[in-house]
CSV table of C-alpha atoms and ligand atoms in Angstrom, one decimal:
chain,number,residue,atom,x,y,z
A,6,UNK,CA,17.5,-7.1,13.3
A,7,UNK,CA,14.6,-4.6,13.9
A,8,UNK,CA,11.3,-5.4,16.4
A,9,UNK,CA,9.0,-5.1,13.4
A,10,UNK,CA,10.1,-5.3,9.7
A,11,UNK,CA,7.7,-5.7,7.0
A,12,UNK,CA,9.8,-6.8,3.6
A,13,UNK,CA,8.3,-5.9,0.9
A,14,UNK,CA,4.7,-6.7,1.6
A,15,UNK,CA,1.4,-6.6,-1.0
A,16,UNK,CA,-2.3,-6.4,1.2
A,17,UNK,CA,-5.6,-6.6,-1.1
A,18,UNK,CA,-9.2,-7.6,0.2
A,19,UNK,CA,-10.0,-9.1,-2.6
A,20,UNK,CA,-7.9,-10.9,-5.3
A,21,UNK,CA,-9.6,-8.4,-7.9
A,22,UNK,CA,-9.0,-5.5,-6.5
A,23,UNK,CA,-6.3,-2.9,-6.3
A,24,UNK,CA,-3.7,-3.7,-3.3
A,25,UNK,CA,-4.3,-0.9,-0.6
A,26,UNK,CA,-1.1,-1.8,0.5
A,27,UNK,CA,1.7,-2.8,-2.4
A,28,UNK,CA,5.5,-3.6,-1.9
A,29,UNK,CA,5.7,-2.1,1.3
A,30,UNK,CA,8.8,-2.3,3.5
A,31,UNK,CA,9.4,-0.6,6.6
A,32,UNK,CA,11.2,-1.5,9.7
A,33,UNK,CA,11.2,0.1,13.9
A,34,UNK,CA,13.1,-0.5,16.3
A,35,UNK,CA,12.5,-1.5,19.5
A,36,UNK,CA,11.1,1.9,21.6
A,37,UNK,CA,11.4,3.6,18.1
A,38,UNK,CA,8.1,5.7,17.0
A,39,UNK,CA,6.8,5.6,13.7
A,40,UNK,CA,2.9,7.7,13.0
A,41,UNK,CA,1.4,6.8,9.9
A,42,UNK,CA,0.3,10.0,7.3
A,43,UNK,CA,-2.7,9.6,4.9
A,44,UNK,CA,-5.6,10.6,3.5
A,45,UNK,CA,-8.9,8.7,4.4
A,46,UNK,CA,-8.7,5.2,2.5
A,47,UNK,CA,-5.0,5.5,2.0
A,48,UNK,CA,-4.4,2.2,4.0
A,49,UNK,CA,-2.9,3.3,7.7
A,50,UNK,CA,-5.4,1.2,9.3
A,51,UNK,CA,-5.0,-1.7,7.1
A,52,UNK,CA,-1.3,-1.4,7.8
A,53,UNK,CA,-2.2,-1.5,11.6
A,54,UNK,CA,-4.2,-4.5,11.4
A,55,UNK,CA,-1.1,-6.3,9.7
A,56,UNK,CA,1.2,-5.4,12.3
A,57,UNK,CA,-1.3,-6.8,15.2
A,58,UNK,CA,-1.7,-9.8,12.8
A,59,UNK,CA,-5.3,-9.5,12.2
A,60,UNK,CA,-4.7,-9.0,8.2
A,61,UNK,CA,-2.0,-10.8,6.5
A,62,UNK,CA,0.1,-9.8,3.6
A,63,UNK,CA,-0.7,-11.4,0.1
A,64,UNK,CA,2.6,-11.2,0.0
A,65,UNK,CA,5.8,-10.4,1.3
A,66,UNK,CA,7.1,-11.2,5.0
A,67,UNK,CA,6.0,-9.4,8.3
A,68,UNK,CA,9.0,-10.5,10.5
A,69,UNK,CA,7.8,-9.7,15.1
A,70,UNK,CA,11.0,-10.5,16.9
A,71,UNK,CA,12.5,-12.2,14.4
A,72,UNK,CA,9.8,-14.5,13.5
A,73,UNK,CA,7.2,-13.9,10.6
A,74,UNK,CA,3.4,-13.3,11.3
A,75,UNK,CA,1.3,-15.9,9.4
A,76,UNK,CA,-2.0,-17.3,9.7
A,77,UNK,CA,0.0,-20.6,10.5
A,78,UNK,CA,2.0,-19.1,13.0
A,79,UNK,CA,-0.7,-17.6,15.2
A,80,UNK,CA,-2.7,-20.5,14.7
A,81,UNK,CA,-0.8,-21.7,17.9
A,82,UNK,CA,-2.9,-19.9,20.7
A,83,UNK,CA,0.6,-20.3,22.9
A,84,UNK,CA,2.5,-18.0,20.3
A,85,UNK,CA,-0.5,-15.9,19.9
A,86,UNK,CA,-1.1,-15.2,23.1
A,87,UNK,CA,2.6,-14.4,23.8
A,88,UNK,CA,2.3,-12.4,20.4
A,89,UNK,CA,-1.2,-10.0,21.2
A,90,UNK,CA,0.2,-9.6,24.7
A,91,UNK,CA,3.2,-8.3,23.8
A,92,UNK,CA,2.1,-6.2,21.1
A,93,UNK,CA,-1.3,-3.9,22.3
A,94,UNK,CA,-4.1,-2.5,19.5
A,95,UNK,CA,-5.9,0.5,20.5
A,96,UNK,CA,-9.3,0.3,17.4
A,97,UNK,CA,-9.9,3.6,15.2
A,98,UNK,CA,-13.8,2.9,16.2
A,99,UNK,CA,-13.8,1.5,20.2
A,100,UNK,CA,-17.2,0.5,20.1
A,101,UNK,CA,-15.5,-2.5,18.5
A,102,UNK,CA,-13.5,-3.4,22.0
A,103,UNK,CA,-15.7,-2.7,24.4
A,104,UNK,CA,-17.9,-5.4,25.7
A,105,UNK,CA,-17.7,-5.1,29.2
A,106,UNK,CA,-21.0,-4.1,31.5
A,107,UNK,CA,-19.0,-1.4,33.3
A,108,UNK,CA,-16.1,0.4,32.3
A,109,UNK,CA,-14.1,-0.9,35.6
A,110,UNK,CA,-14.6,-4.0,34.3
A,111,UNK,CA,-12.9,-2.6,30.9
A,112,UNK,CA,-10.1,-1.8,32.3
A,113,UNK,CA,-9.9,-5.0,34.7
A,114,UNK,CA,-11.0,-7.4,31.5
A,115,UNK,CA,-7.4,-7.7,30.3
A,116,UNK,CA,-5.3,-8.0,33.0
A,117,UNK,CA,-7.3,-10.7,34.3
A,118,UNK,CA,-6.8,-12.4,31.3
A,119,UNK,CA,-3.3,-12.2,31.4
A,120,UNK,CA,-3.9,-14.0,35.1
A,121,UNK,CA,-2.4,-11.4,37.3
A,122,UNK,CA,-2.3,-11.6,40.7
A,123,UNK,CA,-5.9,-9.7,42.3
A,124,UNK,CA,-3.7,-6.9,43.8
A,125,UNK,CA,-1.5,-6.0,40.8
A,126,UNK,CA,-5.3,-5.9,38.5
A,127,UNK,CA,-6.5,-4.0,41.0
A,128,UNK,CA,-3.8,-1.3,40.6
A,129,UNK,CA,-3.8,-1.8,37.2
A,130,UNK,CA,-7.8,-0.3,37.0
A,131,UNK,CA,-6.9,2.2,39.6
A,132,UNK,CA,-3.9,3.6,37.9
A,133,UNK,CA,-5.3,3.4,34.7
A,134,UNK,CA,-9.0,5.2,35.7
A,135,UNK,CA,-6.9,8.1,37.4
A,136,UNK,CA,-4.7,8.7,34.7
A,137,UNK,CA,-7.5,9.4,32.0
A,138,UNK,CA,-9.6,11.0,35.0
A,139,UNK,CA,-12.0,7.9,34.9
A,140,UNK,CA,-13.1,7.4,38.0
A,141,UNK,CA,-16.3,8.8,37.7
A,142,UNK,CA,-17.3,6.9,35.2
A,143,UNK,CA,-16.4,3.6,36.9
A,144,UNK,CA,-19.4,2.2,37.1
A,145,UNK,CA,-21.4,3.2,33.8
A,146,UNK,CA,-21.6,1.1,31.1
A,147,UNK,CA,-19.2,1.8,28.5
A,148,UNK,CA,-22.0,1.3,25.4
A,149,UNK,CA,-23.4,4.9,27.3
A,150,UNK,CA,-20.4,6.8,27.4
A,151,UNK,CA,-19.7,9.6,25.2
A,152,UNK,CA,-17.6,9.3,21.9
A,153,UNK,CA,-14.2,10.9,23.3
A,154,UNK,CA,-15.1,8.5,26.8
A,155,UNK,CA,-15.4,5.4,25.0
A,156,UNK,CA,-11.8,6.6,23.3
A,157,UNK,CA,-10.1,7.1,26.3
A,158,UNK,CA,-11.7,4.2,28.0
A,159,UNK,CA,-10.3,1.8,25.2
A,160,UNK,CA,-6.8,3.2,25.3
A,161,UNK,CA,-6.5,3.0,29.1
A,162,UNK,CA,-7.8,-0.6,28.5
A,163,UNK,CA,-4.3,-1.4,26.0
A,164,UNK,CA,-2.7,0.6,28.9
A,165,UNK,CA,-3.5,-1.8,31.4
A,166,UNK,CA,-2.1,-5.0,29.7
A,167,UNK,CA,1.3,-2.8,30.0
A,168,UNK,CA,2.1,-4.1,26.4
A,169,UNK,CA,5.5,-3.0,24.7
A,170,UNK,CA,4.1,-2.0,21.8
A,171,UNK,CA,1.4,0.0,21.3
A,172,UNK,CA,-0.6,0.2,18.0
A,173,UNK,CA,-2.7,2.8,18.0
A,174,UNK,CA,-5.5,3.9,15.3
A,175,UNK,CA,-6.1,7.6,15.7
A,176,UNK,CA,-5.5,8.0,19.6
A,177,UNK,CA,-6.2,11.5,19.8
A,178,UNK,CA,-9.4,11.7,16.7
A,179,UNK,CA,-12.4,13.3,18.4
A,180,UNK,CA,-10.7,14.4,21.6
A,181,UNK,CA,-11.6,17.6,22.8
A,182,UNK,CA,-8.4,19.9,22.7
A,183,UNK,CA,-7.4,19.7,26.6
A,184,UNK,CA,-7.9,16.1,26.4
A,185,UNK,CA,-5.7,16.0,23.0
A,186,UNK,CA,-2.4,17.8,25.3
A,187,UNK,CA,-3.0,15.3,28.0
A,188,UNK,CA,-3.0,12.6,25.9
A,189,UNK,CA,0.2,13.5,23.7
A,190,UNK,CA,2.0,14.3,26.9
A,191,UNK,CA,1.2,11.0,28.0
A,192,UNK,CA,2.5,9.0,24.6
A,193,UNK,CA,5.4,11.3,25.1
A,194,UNK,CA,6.1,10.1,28.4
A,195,UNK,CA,4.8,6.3,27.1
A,196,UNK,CA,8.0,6.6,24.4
A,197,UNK,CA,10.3,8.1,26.9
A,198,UNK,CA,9.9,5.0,29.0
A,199,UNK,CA,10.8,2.8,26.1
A,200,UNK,CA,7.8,1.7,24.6
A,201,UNK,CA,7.7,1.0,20.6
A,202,UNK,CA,4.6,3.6,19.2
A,203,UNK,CA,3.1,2.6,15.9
A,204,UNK,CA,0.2,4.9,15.2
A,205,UNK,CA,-2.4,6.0,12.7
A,206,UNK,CA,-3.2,9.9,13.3
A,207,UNK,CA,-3.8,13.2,11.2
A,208,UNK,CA,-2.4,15.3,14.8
A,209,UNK,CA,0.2,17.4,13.4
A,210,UNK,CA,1.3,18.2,16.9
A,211,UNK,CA,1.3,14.3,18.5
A,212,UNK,CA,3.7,13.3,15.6
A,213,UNK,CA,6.3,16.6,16.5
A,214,UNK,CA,6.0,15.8,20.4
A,215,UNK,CA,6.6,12.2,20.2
A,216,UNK,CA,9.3,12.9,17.4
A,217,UNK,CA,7.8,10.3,15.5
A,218,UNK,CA,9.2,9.4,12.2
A,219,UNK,CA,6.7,9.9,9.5
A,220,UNK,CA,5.6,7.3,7.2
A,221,UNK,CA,2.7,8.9,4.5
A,222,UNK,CA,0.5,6.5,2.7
A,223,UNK,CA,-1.3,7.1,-1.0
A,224,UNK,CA,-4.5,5.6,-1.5
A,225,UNK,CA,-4.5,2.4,-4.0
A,226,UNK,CA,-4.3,3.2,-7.5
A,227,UNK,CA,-7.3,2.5,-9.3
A,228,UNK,CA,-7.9,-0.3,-11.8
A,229,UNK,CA,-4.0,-1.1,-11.6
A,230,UNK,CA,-4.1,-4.6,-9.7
B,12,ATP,N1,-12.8,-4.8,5.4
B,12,ATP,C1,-12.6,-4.3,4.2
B,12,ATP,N2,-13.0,-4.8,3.0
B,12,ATP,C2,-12.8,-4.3,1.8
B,12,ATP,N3,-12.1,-3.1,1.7
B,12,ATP,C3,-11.7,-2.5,2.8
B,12,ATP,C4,-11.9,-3.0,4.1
B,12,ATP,N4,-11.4,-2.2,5.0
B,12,ATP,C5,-10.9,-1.1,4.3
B,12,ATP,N5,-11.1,-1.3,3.0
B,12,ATP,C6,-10.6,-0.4,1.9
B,12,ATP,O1,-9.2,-0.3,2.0
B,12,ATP,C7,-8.8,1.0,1.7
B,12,ATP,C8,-7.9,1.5,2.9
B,12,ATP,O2,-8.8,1.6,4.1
B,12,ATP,P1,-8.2,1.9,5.5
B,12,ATP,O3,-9.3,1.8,6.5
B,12,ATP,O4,-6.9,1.1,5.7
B,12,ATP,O5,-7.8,3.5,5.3
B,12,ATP,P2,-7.3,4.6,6.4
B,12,ATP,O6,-6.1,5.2,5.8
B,12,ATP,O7,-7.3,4.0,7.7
B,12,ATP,O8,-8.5,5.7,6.3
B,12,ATP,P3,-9.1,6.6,7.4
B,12,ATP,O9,-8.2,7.8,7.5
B,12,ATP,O10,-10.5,7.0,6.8
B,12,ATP,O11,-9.2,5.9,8.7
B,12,ATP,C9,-10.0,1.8,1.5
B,12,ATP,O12,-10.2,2.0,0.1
B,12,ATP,C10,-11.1,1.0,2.1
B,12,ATP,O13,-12.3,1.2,1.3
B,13,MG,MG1,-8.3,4.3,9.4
């Protein structure tokens, strides 16, 4: 059995309209990558939001580990915790996830919840702010960073909770190009170390480096429901 498998799955945000997602099946293996193709509106970050259980199939079964993401099953904040901290969501828009007053705090905001010992979150932020070069930023507030800042600053956020899956909507979109090559090369070494990589992106380059298999969504049909 694979990590993640959706069988056959049919997402629509409303009953009347045409599924953005329709009879879908897919499966990856554990430390297996898989990047998501697709024109704007053809449904990659709807598929996302599925696989980190914030959406759920109309139908059709999304199986994590062997057991199958419903509203029911999540409902159990024990399962869900085990769930969300196992499996890591990096938002296409990261005003979304960050609430914090300084972007220290971001970083620290997760492994604290997790209820790590004060040394190990305290490596955690330091580790984290020097490999995206954050460190002089520590103390701003992440609401007055710059667009590509607040990017970075969200995905070394997911970093920090050390989750073995990463799902990640557009990692690289709006990156300057240095920051792009830093980035891939540290997906690259992310996969390398066994992590599973599910991600959204339009980076030609990201999905050769990481070797990614390649999964390309259409956008819904139109009046076909
Ligand atoms: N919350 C929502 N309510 C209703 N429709 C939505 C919602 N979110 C997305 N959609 C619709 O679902 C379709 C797929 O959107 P989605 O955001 O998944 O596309 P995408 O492939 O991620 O696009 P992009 O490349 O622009 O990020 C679009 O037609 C969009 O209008
Ligand atoms: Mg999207």
């Amino acid at each position: 059995m694979s990590l993640i498998e959706l069988n056959q799955i049919t997402f629509s945000y409303a009953p009347e309209e045409p599924p953005v997602l329709r009879d879908l099946s897919l499966s990856v293996e554990a430390g297996g990558c898989l990047a998501l193709r697709g024109d704007n509106g053809a449904g990659k970050t709807t598929l996302l939001r599925v696989l980190n259980g914030l959406s759920f199939p109309r139908s059709g079964v999304y199986r994590f580990d062997g057991a199958a993401i419903t509203p029911a099953y999540l409902k159990d904040q024990t399962r869900a915790k085990i769930f969300h901290r196992r499996v890591g969501y990096l938002f296409q828009n990261p005003d979304v996830m960050l609430f914090n007053a300084t972007a220290r705090e971001e970083i620290a905001f997760g492994p604290r919840q997790l209820g790590l010992p004060k040394a190990e979150i305290e490596a955690r932020v330091r580790d984290c702010m020097t490999l995206f070069g954050l460190e002089p930023l520590a103390e701003k507030a992440p609401y007055h960073l710059s667009g590509g800042q607040k990017k970075q600053l969200a995905l070394a956020a997911v970093l920090a909770l050390n989750p073995e899956v990463l799902v990640l909507d557009e990692p690289l979109a709006g990156l300057d190009g240095g920051t792009r090559q830093r980035l891939t090369a540290l997906l690259t070494e992310l996969r390398a170390a066994g992590k599973t990589l599910i991600l959204a992106t339009h980076d030609d380059a990201l999905c050769d480096a990481l070797g990614a298999e390649i999964l390309t969504l259409t956008p819904p049909a139109p009046g076909k429901t």
